[in-house]
PDB file of C-alpha atoms and ligand atoms in Angstrom:
ATOM      1  CA  UNK A   1       7.579  11.826  -4.498  1.00 35.00           C
ATOM      2  CA  UNK A   2       8.620   8.927  -6.621  1.00 33.00           C
ATOM      3  CA  UNK A   3       9.173   6.402  -3.862  1.00 38.00           C
ATOM      4  CA  UNK A   4       5.809   7.199  -2.382  1.00 40.00           C
ATOM      5  CA  UNK A   5       4.128   6.696  -5.730  1.00 45.00           C
ATOM      6  CA  UNK A   6       5.999   3.437  -6.213  1.00 41.00           C
ATOM      7  CA  UNK A   7       4.722   2.235  -2.874  1.00 42.00           C
ATOM      8  CA  UNK A   8       1.268   3.237  -3.902  1.00 42.00           C
ATOM      9  CA  UNK A   9       1.571   1.303  -7.124  1.00 40.00           C
ATOM     10  CA  UNK A  10       2.964  -1.766  -5.388  1.00 39.00           C
ATOM     11  CA  UNK A  11       0.032  -1.635  -3.002  1.00 41.00           C
ATOM     12  CA  UNK A  12      -2.370  -1.464  -5.886  1.00 41.00           C
ATOM     13  CA  UNK A  13      -0.674  -4.320  -7.668  1.00 37.00           C
ATOM     14  CA  UNK A  14      -0.688  -6.427  -4.559  1.00 37.00           C
ATOM     15  CA  UNK A  15      -4.263  -5.719  -3.640  1.00 38.00           C
ATOM     16  CA  UNK A  16      -6.266  -5.849  -6.791  1.00 37.00           C
ATOM     17  CA  UNK A  17      -6.865  -7.596 -10.008  1.00 33.00           C
ATOM     18  CA  UNK A  18      -6.107  -4.610 -12.127  1.00 34.00           C
ATOM     19  CA  UNK A  19      -2.630  -5.474 -13.300  1.00 32.00           C
ATOM     20  CA  UNK A  20      -2.156  -7.199 -16.602  1.00 30.00           C
ATOM     21  CA  UNK A  21      -0.026 -10.326 -16.432  1.00 27.00           C
ATOM     22  CA  UNK A  22       3.701  -9.630 -16.427  1.00 27.00           C
ATOM     23  CA  UNK A  23       5.245  -9.923 -19.802  1.00 28.00           C
ATOM     24  CA  UNK A  24       2.046  -8.934 -21.525  1.00 27.00           C
ATOM     25  CA  UNK A  25       2.864  -7.042 -24.670  1.00 29.00           C
ATOM     26  CA  UNK A  26       0.340  -5.055 -26.560  1.00 29.00           C
ATOM     27  CA  UNK A  27       0.080  -4.788 -30.278  1.00 30.00           C
ATOM     28  CA  UNK A  28       0.466  -1.243 -31.321  1.00 28.00           C
ATOM     29  CA  UNK A  29      -2.676  -0.115 -33.057  1.00 32.00           C
ATOM     30  CA  UNK A  30      -2.084   2.091 -36.024  1.00 33.00           C
ATOM     31  CA  UNK A  31      -5.211   4.100 -35.738  1.00 34.00           C
ATOM     32  CA  UNK A  32      -6.390   6.328 -38.461  1.00 34.00           C
ATOM     33  CA  UNK A  33      -7.016   9.220 -36.114  1.00 37.00           C
ATOM     34  CA  UNK A  34      -5.934  12.765 -36.635  1.00 38.00           C
ATOM     35  CA  UNK A  35      -3.948  13.881 -33.624  1.00 40.00           C
ATOM     36  CA  UNK A  36      -6.577  16.347 -32.439  1.00 41.00           C
ATOM     37  CA  UNK A  37      -4.741  18.262 -29.763  1.00 42.00           C
ATOM     38  CA  UNK A  38      -7.537  20.726 -29.179  1.00 43.00           C
ATOM     39  CA  UNK A  39     -10.599  20.060 -27.078  1.00 43.00           C
ATOM     40  CA  UNK A  40     -13.930  21.574 -28.005  1.00 39.00           C
ATOM     41  CA  UNK A  41     -13.184  24.863 -26.251  1.00 43.00           C
ATOM     42  CA  UNK A  42     -10.028  25.307 -28.275  1.00 55.00           C
ATOM     43  CA  UNK A  43      -7.576  24.514 -25.474  1.00 81.00           C
ATOM     44  CA  UNK A  44      -5.292  21.497 -25.317  1.00 95.00           C
ATOM     45  CA  UNK A  45      -6.529  18.777 -22.979  1.00 98.00           C
ATOM     46  CA  UNK A  46      -2.984  17.977 -21.941  1.00 98.00           C
ATOM     47  CA  UNK A  47      -1.783  18.982 -18.485  1.00 98.00           C
ATOM     48  CA  UNK A  48       1.269  18.899 -16.230  1.00 98.00           C
ATOM     49  CA  UNK A  49       0.982  17.184 -12.847  1.00 98.00           C
ATOM     50  CA  UNK A  50       3.870  18.707 -10.898  1.00 98.00           C
ATOM     51  CA  UNK A  51       5.395  19.305  -7.509  1.00 98.00           C
ATOM     52  CA  UNK A  52       8.072  21.817  -8.628  1.00 97.00           C
ATOM     53  CA  UNK A  53       6.522  24.722 -10.576  1.00 98.00           C
ATOM     54  CA  UNK A  54       9.883  25.709 -12.080  1.00 97.00           C
ATOM     55  CA  UNK A  55       9.968  22.424 -14.048  1.00 97.00           C
ATOM     56  CA  UNK A  56       6.651  22.939 -15.851  1.00 97.00           C
ATOM     57  CA  UNK A  57       8.315  25.174 -18.453  1.00 97.00           C
ATOM     58  CA  UNK A  58       9.949  22.053 -19.937  1.00 96.00           C
ATOM     59  CA  UNK A  59       6.532  20.629 -20.809  1.00 96.00           C
ATOM     60  CA  UNK A  60       5.013  23.982 -21.726  1.00 95.00           C
ATOM     61  CA  UNK A  61       7.672  24.983 -24.243  1.00 89.00           C
ATOM     62  CA  UNK A  62       5.885  23.560 -27.279  1.00 91.00           C
ATOM     63  CA  UNK A  63       2.502  24.972 -26.248  1.00 93.00           C
ATOM     64  CA  UNK A  64       0.929  21.502 -26.071  1.00 94.00           C
ATOM     65  CA  UNK A  65       0.392  21.577 -22.313  1.00 97.00           C
ATOM     66  CA  UNK A  66      -2.282  24.104 -21.375  1.00 97.00           C
ATOM     67  CA  UNK A  67      -2.931  23.447 -17.688  1.00 98.00           C
ATOM     68  CA  UNK A  68      -1.248  22.187 -14.549  1.00 98.00           C
ATOM     69  CA  UNK A  69      -1.968  21.053 -11.017  1.00 98.00           C
ATOM     70  CA  UNK A  70       0.159  20.148  -8.023  1.00 98.00           C
ATOM     71  CA  UNK A  71      -2.310  18.310  -5.739  1.00 98.00           C
ATOM     72  CA  UNK A  72      -2.572  21.617  -3.898  1.00 98.00           C
ATOM     73  CA  UNK A  73      -4.501  24.872  -3.680  1.00 98.00           C
ATOM     74  CA  UNK A  74      -1.344  26.950  -4.182  1.00 98.00           C
ATOM     75  CA  UNK A  75       0.907  27.009  -7.250  1.00 98.00           C
ATOM     76  CA  UNK A  76       3.996  26.852  -4.981  1.00 98.00           C
ATOM     77  CA  UNK A  77       5.999  28.970  -7.434  1.00 97.00           C
ATOM     78  CA  UNK A  78       5.474  30.600 -10.818  1.00 97.00           C
ATOM     79  CA  UNK A  79       3.989  28.649 -13.711  1.00 97.00           C
ATOM     80  CA  UNK A  80       4.610  29.633 -17.350  1.00 97.00           C
ATOM     81  CA  UNK A  81       2.117  32.301 -18.428  1.00 95.00           C
ATOM     82  CA  UNK A  82       0.517  29.983 -21.009  1.00 95.00           C
ATOM     83  CA  UNK A  83      -0.366  27.357 -18.390  1.00 97.00           C
ATOM     84  CA  UNK A  84      -3.601  27.522 -16.373  1.00 97.00           C
ATOM     85  CA  UNK A  85      -3.355  26.455 -12.737  1.00 98.00           C
ATOM     86  CA  UNK A  86      -6.113  24.165 -11.429  1.00 98.00           C
ATOM     87  CA  UNK A  87      -6.383  23.883  -7.626  1.00 98.00           C
ATOM     88  CA  UNK A  88      -7.147  20.640  -5.825  1.00 98.00           C
ATOM     89  CA  UNK A  89      -8.666  20.051  -2.414  1.00 98.00           C
ATOM     90  CA  UNK A  90      -6.390  17.049  -1.758  1.00 98.00           C
ATOM     91  CA  UNK A  91      -8.192  15.935   1.408  1.00 98.00           C
ATOM     92  CA  UNK A  92      -9.017  16.949   4.939  1.00 98.00           C
ATOM     93  CA  UNK A  93      -5.422  18.083   5.596  1.00 97.00           C
ATOM     94  CA  UNK A  94      -6.160  21.015   3.245  1.00 97.00           C
ATOM     95  CA  UNK A  95      -9.425  22.259   4.724  1.00 98.00           C
ATOM     96  CA  UNK A  96      -7.612  25.047   6.593  1.00 97.00           C
ATOM     97  CA  UNK A  97      -7.041  27.953   4.266  1.00 97.00           C
ATOM     98  CA  UNK A  98      -9.125  26.468   1.436  1.00 98.00           C
ATOM     99  CA  UNK A  99     -11.880  29.110   1.131  1.00 98.00           C
ATOM    100  CA  UNK A 100      -9.412  32.009   1.143  1.00 98.00           C
ATOM    101  CA  UNK A 101      -7.139  30.280  -1.365  1.00 98.00           C
ATOM    102  CA  UNK A 102     -10.005  29.635  -3.785  1.00 98.00           C
ATOM    103  CA  UNK A 103     -11.365  33.146  -3.427  1.00 97.00           C
ATOM    104  CA  UNK A 104      -7.935  34.488  -4.369  1.00 97.00           C
ATOM    105  CA  UNK A 105      -7.827  32.205  -7.415  1.00 98.00           C
ATOM    106  CA  UNK A 106     -11.378  33.145  -8.435  1.00 97.00           C
ATOM    107  CA  UNK A 107     -10.369  36.805  -8.329  1.00 97.00           C
ATOM    108  CA  UNK A 108      -7.672  36.040 -10.884  1.00 93.00           C
ATOM    109  CA  UNK A 109      -9.955  34.077 -13.220  1.00 94.00           C
ATOM    110  CA  UNK A 110      -9.864  30.491 -11.895  1.00 95.00           C
ATOM    111  CA  UNK A 111     -12.197  28.227 -13.858  1.00 96.00           C
ATOM    112  CA  UNK A 112     -11.942  24.735 -12.296  1.00 98.00           C
ATOM    113  CA  UNK A 113     -11.638  23.010  -8.921  1.00 98.00           C
ATOM    114  CA  UNK A 114     -10.433  19.431  -8.456  1.00 98.00           C
ATOM    115  CA  UNK A 115     -11.887  17.288  -5.647  1.00 98.00           C
ATOM    116  CA  UNK A 116     -10.172  14.907  -3.228  1.00 98.00           C
ATOM    117  CA  UNK A 117      -7.141  12.834  -4.267  1.00 98.00           C
ATOM    118  CA  UNK A 118      -7.776   9.080  -4.268  1.00 98.00           C
ATOM    119  CA  UNK A 119     -10.278   9.026  -1.390  1.00 98.00           C
ATOM    120  CA  UNK A 120     -10.539   5.267  -2.040  1.00 98.00           C
ATOM    121  CA  UNK A 121      -6.924   4.770  -0.889  1.00 98.00           C
ATOM    122  CA  UNK A 122      -5.939   4.531   2.779  1.00 97.00           C
ATOM    123  CA  UNK A 123      -2.608   6.266   2.062  1.00 97.00           C
ATOM    124  CA  UNK A 124      -4.242   9.137   0.161  1.00 98.00           C
ATOM    125  CA  UNK A 125      -7.379  11.196   0.986  1.00 98.00           C
ATOM    126  CA  UNK A 126      -8.980   8.110   2.622  1.00 98.00           C
ATOM    127  CA  UNK A 127     -12.679   8.996   2.849  1.00 98.00           C
ATOM    128  CA  UNK A 128     -15.827   6.946   2.696  1.00 97.00           C
ATOM    129  CA  UNK A 129     -18.016   7.969  -0.221  1.00 97.00           C
ATOM    130  CA  UNK A 130     -20.661   9.343   2.166  1.00 96.00           C
ATOM    131  CA  UNK A 131     -18.184  11.421   4.217  1.00 98.00           C
ATOM    132  CA  UNK A 132     -16.700  12.680   0.972  1.00 98.00           C
ATOM    133  CA  UNK A 133     -20.145  13.785  -0.230  1.00 98.00           C
ATOM    134  CA  UNK A 134     -20.605  15.893   2.920  1.00 98.00           C
ATOM    135  CA  UNK A 135     -17.157  17.469   2.625  1.00 98.00           C
ATOM    136  CA  UNK A 136     -17.626  18.048  -1.097  1.00 98.00           C
ATOM    137  CA  UNK A 137     -20.894  19.919  -0.531  1.00 98.00           C
ATOM    138  CA  UNK A 138     -19.313  22.084   2.145  1.00 98.00           C
ATOM    139  CA  UNK A 139     -15.977  22.906   0.543  1.00 98.00           C
ATOM    140  CA  UNK A 140     -16.536  22.605  -3.189  1.00 98.00           C
ATOM    141  CA  UNK A 141     -20.239  22.910  -4.081  1.00 98.00           C
ATOM    142  CA  UNK A 142     -20.006  26.316  -2.379  1.00 97.00           C
ATOM    143  CA  UNK A 143     -18.194  27.496  -5.519  1.00 98.00           C
ATOM    144  CA  UNK A 144     -20.784  26.183  -8.014  1.00 97.00           C
ATOM    145  CA  UNK A 145     -21.491  28.712 -10.733  1.00 97.00           C
ATOM    146  CA  UNK A 146     -18.165  30.444 -10.088  1.00 97.00           C
ATOM    147  CA  UNK A 147     -15.890  27.573 -11.040  1.00 97.00           C
ATOM    148  CA  UNK A 148     -16.422  24.272 -12.851  1.00 98.00           C
ATOM    149  CA  UNK A 149     -16.491  21.490 -10.245  1.00 98.00           C
ATOM    150  CA  UNK A 150     -14.527  18.281 -10.820  1.00 98.00           C
ATOM    151  CA  UNK A 151     -15.267  15.188  -8.702  1.00 98.00           C
ATOM    152  CA  UNK A 152     -12.820  13.475  -6.356  1.00 99.00           C
ATOM    153  CA  UNK A 153     -10.272  11.433  -8.352  1.00 99.00           C
ATOM    154  CA  UNK A 154     -10.519   7.684  -7.772  1.00 98.00           C
ATOM    155  CA  UNK A 155      -7.990   4.966  -8.560  1.00 98.00           C
ATOM    156  CA  UNK A 156      -8.601   2.174 -11.051  1.00 98.00           C
ATOM    157  CA  UNK A 157      -8.666  -0.283  -8.153  1.00 98.00           C
ATOM    158  CA  UNK A 158     -11.484  -2.821  -8.223  1.00 97.00           C
ATOM    159  CA  UNK A 159     -13.682  -3.732  -5.260  1.00 96.00           C
ATOM    160  CA  UNK A 160     -16.425  -2.594  -2.978  1.00 96.00           C
ATOM    161  CA  UNK A 161     -16.123   1.171  -2.364  1.00 95.00           C
ATOM    162  CA  UNK A 162     -12.908   1.260  -4.408  1.00 98.00           C
ATOM    163  CA  UNK A 163     -12.295   2.843  -7.801  1.00 98.00           C
ATOM    164  CA  UNK A 164     -15.350   3.358  -9.985  1.00 98.00           C
ATOM    165  CA  UNK A 165     -17.511   1.612  -7.354  1.00 98.00           C
ATOM    166  CA  UNK A 166     -16.481   4.300  -4.835  1.00 98.00           C
ATOM    167  CA  UNK A 167     -17.306   6.908  -7.485  1.00 98.00           C
ATOM    168  CA  UNK A 168     -20.764   5.472  -8.130  1.00 98.00           C
ATOM    169  CA  UNK A 169     -21.517   5.494  -4.392  1.00 98.00           C
ATOM    170  CA  UNK A 170     -20.230   9.054  -4.108  1.00 98.00           C
ATOM    171  CA  UNK A 171     -22.331  10.269  -7.045  1.00 98.00           C
ATOM    172  CA  UNK A 172     -25.418   8.580  -5.601  1.00 98.00           C
ATOM    173  CA  UNK A 173     -24.813  10.397  -2.280  1.00 98.00           C
ATOM    174  CA  UNK A 174     -23.944  13.663  -3.981  1.00 97.00           C
ATOM    175  CA  UNK A 175     -26.704  14.191  -6.559  1.00 96.00           C
ATOM    176  CA  UNK A 176     -27.050  17.776  -5.310  1.00 96.00           C
ATOM    177  CA  UNK A 177     -23.321  18.516  -5.342  1.00 98.00           C
ATOM    178  CA  UNK A 178     -23.070  20.134  -8.761  1.00 98.00           C
ATOM    179  CA  UNK A 179     -20.328  17.813 -10.034  1.00 98.00           C
ATOM    180  CA  UNK A 180     -19.604  18.797 -13.646  1.00 98.00           C
ATOM    181  CA  UNK A 181     -16.679  16.520 -14.500  1.00 98.00           C
ATOM    182  CA  UNK A 182     -15.558  13.094 -13.299  1.00 98.00           C
ATOM    183  CA  UNK A 183     -11.887  12.529 -12.345  1.00 99.00           C
ATOM    184  CA  UNK A 184     -10.076   9.192 -12.453  1.00 99.00           C
ATOM    185  CA  UNK A 185      -6.536   7.814 -12.183  1.00 98.00           C
ATOM    186  CA  UNK A 186      -5.094   4.786 -13.944  1.00 98.00           C
ATOM    187  CA  UNK A 187      -1.934   2.733 -13.423  1.00 98.00           C
ATOM    188  CA  UNK A 188      -1.578  -0.404 -15.494  1.00 97.00           C
ATOM    189  CA  UNK A 189       0.296  -2.266 -18.161  1.00 96.00           C
ATOM    190  CA  UNK A 190      -1.263  -1.711 -21.551  1.00 97.00           C
ATOM    191  CA  UNK A 191      -2.893   0.860 -23.777  1.00 98.00           C
ATOM    192  CA  UNK A 192      -5.855  -1.471 -24.286  1.00 98.00           C
ATOM    193  CA  UNK A 193      -6.498  -1.707 -20.525  1.00 98.00           C
ATOM    194  CA  UNK A 194      -6.195   2.051 -20.266  1.00 98.00           C
ATOM    195  CA  UNK A 195      -8.746   2.658 -23.012  1.00 98.00           C
ATOM    196  CA  UNK A 196     -11.140   0.128 -21.492  1.00 98.00           C
ATOM    197  CA  UNK A 197     -10.902   1.833 -18.101  1.00 98.00           C
ATOM    198  CA  UNK A 198     -11.403   5.326 -19.516  1.00 99.00           C
ATOM    199  CA  UNK A 199     -14.413   3.975 -21.443  1.00 98.00           C
ATOM    200  CA  UNK A 200     -15.921   2.665 -18.194  1.00 98.00           C
ATOM    201  CA  UNK A 201     -15.331   6.014 -16.500  1.00 99.00           C
ATOM    202  CA  UNK A 202     -16.999   8.005 -19.282  1.00 98.00           C
ATOM    203  CA  UNK A 203     -19.936   5.553 -19.286  1.00 98.00           C
ATOM    204  CA  UNK A 204     -20.373   6.083 -15.524  1.00 98.00           C
ATOM    205  CA  UNK A 205     -20.222   9.847 -16.032  1.00 98.00           C
ATOM    206  CA  UNK A 206     -22.943   9.517 -18.703  1.00 98.00           C
ATOM    207  CA  UNK A 207     -25.202   7.659 -16.268  1.00 98.00           C
ATOM    208  CA  UNK A 208     -25.074  10.693 -13.988  1.00 98.00           C
ATOM    209  CA  UNK A 209     -25.375  13.203 -16.842  1.00 98.00           C
ATOM    210  CA  UNK A 210     -21.817  14.375 -16.292  1.00 98.00           C
ATOM    211  CA  UNK A 211     -20.527  15.466 -19.669  1.00 97.00           C
ATOM    212  CA  UNK A 212     -16.795  15.069 -19.262  1.00 98.00           C
ATOM    213  CA  UNK A 213     -14.149  12.933 -17.623  1.00 98.00           C
ATOM    214  CA  UNK A 214     -10.650  14.041 -16.599  1.00 98.00           C
ATOM    215  CA  UNK A 215      -7.796  11.543 -16.256  1.00 99.00           C
ATOM    216  CA  UNK A 216      -5.699  13.470 -13.748  1.00 98.00           C
ATOM    217  CA  UNK A 217      -3.034  10.791 -13.197  1.00 98.00           C
ATOM    218  CA  UNK A 218      -2.102   7.905 -15.450  1.00 98.00           C
ATOM    219  CA  UNK A 219       1.039   5.937 -16.210  1.00 97.00           C
ATOM    220  CA  UNK A 220       2.351   2.547 -17.126  1.00 96.00           C
ATOM    221  CA  UNK A 221       3.424   0.631 -14.037  1.00 94.00           C
ATOM    222  CA  UNK A 222       6.783   0.102 -15.717  1.00 90.00           C
ATOM    223  CA  UNK A 223       7.203   3.879 -15.794  1.00 89.00           C
ATOM    224  CA  UNK A 224       7.158   4.133 -12.013  1.00 87.00           C
ATOM    225  CA  UNK A 225       9.884   1.670 -11.199  1.00 74.00           C
ATOM    226  CA  UNK A 226      12.859   3.996 -11.451  1.00 63.00           C
ATOM    227  CA  UNK A 227      13.360   3.522 -15.184  1.00 67.00           C
ATOM    228  CA  UNK A 228      10.675   6.055 -16.016  1.00 73.00           C
ATOM    229  CA  UNK A 229      10.581   8.038 -19.205  1.00 84.00           C
ATOM    230  CA  UNK A 230      11.615   5.081 -21.353  1.00 90.00           C
ATOM    231  CA  UNK A 231      10.787   4.292 -24.964  1.00 93.00           C
ATOM    232  CA  UNK A 232       8.087   1.909 -23.676  1.00 94.00           C
ATOM    233  CA  UNK A 233       6.228   4.778 -22.062  1.00 96.00           C
ATOM    234  CA  UNK A 234       6.898   6.991 -25.078  1.00 97.00           C
ATOM    235  CA  UNK A 235       5.272   4.335 -27.320  1.00 97.00           C
ATOM    236  CA  UNK A 236       2.349   4.077 -24.913  1.00 97.00           C
ATOM    237  CA  UNK A 237       1.821   7.846 -25.036  1.00 98.00           C
ATOM    238  CA  UNK A 238       2.155   7.955 -28.812  1.00 98.00           C
ATOM    239  CA  UNK A 239      -0.702   5.472 -28.957  1.00 98.00           C
ATOM    240  CA  UNK A 240      -3.051   6.806 -26.279  1.00 98.00           C
ATOM    241  CA  UNK A 241      -2.664  10.593 -26.658  1.00 98.00           C
ATOM    242  CA  UNK A 242      -4.374  10.834 -30.090  1.00 98.00           C
ATOM    243  CA  UNK A 243      -7.023   8.470 -28.756  1.00 98.00           C
ATOM    244  CA  UNK A 244      -7.650  10.637 -25.680  1.00 98.00           C
ATOM    245  CA  UNK A 245      -7.745  13.766 -27.815  1.00 98.00           C
ATOM    246  CA  UNK A 246     -10.327  12.142 -30.080  1.00 98.00           C
ATOM    247  CA  UNK A 247     -12.625  11.126 -27.192  1.00 98.00           C
ATOM    248  CA  UNK A 248     -15.277  13.814 -26.959  1.00 98.00           C
ATOM    249  CA  UNK A 249     -16.119  12.804 -23.405  1.00 98.00           C
ATOM    250  CA  UNK A 250     -12.535  13.201 -22.168  1.00 98.00           C
ATOM    251  CA  UNK A 251     -12.089  16.778 -20.980  1.00 98.00           C
ATOM    252  CA  UNK A 252      -8.510  16.870 -19.755  1.00 98.00           C
ATOM    253  CA  UNK A 253      -5.689  14.559 -18.777  1.00 98.00           C
ATOM    254  CA  UNK A 254      -2.259  14.614 -17.106  1.00 98.00           C
ATOM    255  CA  UNK A 255       0.363  11.875 -17.362  1.00 98.00           C
ATOM    256  CA  UNK A 256       2.235  11.135 -14.099  1.00 97.00           C
ATOM    257  CA  UNK A 257       4.273  13.324 -13.880  1.00 97.00           C
ATOM    258  CA  UNK A 258       6.358  16.439 -14.583  1.00 96.00           C
ATOM    259  CA  UNK A 259       9.495  15.432 -12.686  1.00 95.00           C
ATOM    260  CA  UNK A 260      12.899  13.844 -13.141  1.00 93.00           C
ATOM    261  CA  UNK A 261      12.619  10.124 -13.857  1.00 93.00           C
ATOM    262  CA  UNK A 262       9.186  10.539 -15.428  1.00 95.00           C
ATOM    263  CA  UNK A 263       8.417  13.076 -18.164  1.00 96.00           C
ATOM    264  CA  UNK A 264      11.715  14.795 -17.415  1.00 95.00           C
ATOM    265  CA  UNK A 265      15.248  13.508 -17.416  1.00 94.00           C
ATOM    266  CA  UNK A 266      17.701  15.724 -15.592  1.00 85.00           C
ATOM    267  CA  UNK A 267      17.056  19.231 -16.806  1.00 76.00           C
ATOM    268  CA  UNK A 268      15.351  18.214 -20.063  1.00 93.00           C
ATOM    269  CA  UNK A 269      12.605  16.019 -21.455  1.00 96.00           C
ATOM    270  CA  UNK A 270      12.779  12.231 -21.176  1.00 95.00           C
ATOM    271  CA  UNK A 271      11.703  10.034 -24.112  1.00 96.00           C
ATOM    272  CA  UNK A 272       8.174   9.962 -22.717  1.00 96.00           C
ATOM    273  CA  UNK A 273       8.321  13.713 -22.109  1.00 96.00           C
ATOM    274  CA  UNK A 274       9.184  14.257 -25.771  1.00 96.00           C
ATOM    275  CA  UNK A 275       6.209  12.112 -26.774  1.00 97.00           C
ATOM    276  CA  UNK A 276       3.992  14.054 -24.357  1.00 97.00           C
ATOM    277  CA  UNK A 277       4.743  17.467 -25.845  1.00 96.00           C
ATOM    278  CA  UNK A 278       4.897  16.334 -29.475  1.00 92.00           C
TER     279      UNK A 278
HETATM  280  C1  LIG B 301       0.246  12.510  -3.806  1.00 69.34           C
HETATM  281  C2  LIG B 301       0.609  13.966  -3.850  1.00 69.34           C
HETATM  282  C3  LIG B 301       1.961  14.146  -4.459  1.00 69.34           C
HETATM  283  C4  LIG B 301       2.019  13.453  -5.804  1.00 69.34           C
HETATM  284  C5  LIG B 301       3.346  13.552  -6.489  1.00 69.34           C
HETATM  285  C6  LIG B 301       0.353  11.926  -5.184  1.00 69.34           C
HETATM  286  O1  LIG B 301       0.077  10.572  -5.146  1.00 69.34           O
HETATM  287  O2  LIG B 301      -1.056  12.374  -3.319  1.00 69.34           O
HETATM  288  O3  LIG B 301       0.566  14.502  -2.553  1.00 69.34           O
HETATM  289  O4  LIG B 301       2.279  15.490  -4.583  1.00 69.34           O
HETATM  290  O5  LIG B 301       1.664  12.092  -5.684  1.00 69.34           O
HETATM  291  O6  LIG B 301       4.369  13.030  -5.762  1.00 69.34           O
END
């Protein structure tokens, strides 16, 4: 849903101070980091955020992408055998059918559950942090001990009960919720801003003794404008992927997204897609 995401990004740009000034160019850092593609449990951190399951094979072909999610509790098609599906309780529209869907996944070895999608956005899951805590306890904490529980995923918006402030309020209301990983999204204009934001998220997770952070959506704003998959986004990924892989506190991540005009171009990989699976 590219147009929807573009609207979302425009809204973010219009409503917050998170965008870097237009024309800002970042200096590419030549870091002396080994491209560690494996997380501590031996699985790649890299995931595919998708709507069409049949497209995930394009990202999975090199074996770099180990997991996938589709903002849903159902795979909506067959994923490549090497790719682990992670269900998400998008928001209240998915409460019906949730327990049965998760039980089915648990029976086939499910290991993780993602919480609500951007509850700090009116156009997304739209929940106050206290309502979200109640829903989380009911629908997700129920599966503690059977699956690893990931928090709702907030935007990088800035403000009262927005972004990481929403997350802090949620975690304060949900100390008994069994949250084991923090989830965040980021849309912005530079690798430096991205790293700063991820650093803030992992620091917040630390405060609540949550050992890992997942970045379940991220992209350059310029990658959402219809010219997605460009060399600019490929350069961005070439810089931030080794950095993400080297961050011990980052559990998993998924660039937005596995579809035409983003990581894919027509029936193949775009420039950014090639960087993502390299
Ligand atoms: C929406 C999802 C959608 C995805 C990809 C997200 O922002 O919340 O429902 O599937 O974008 O289009």
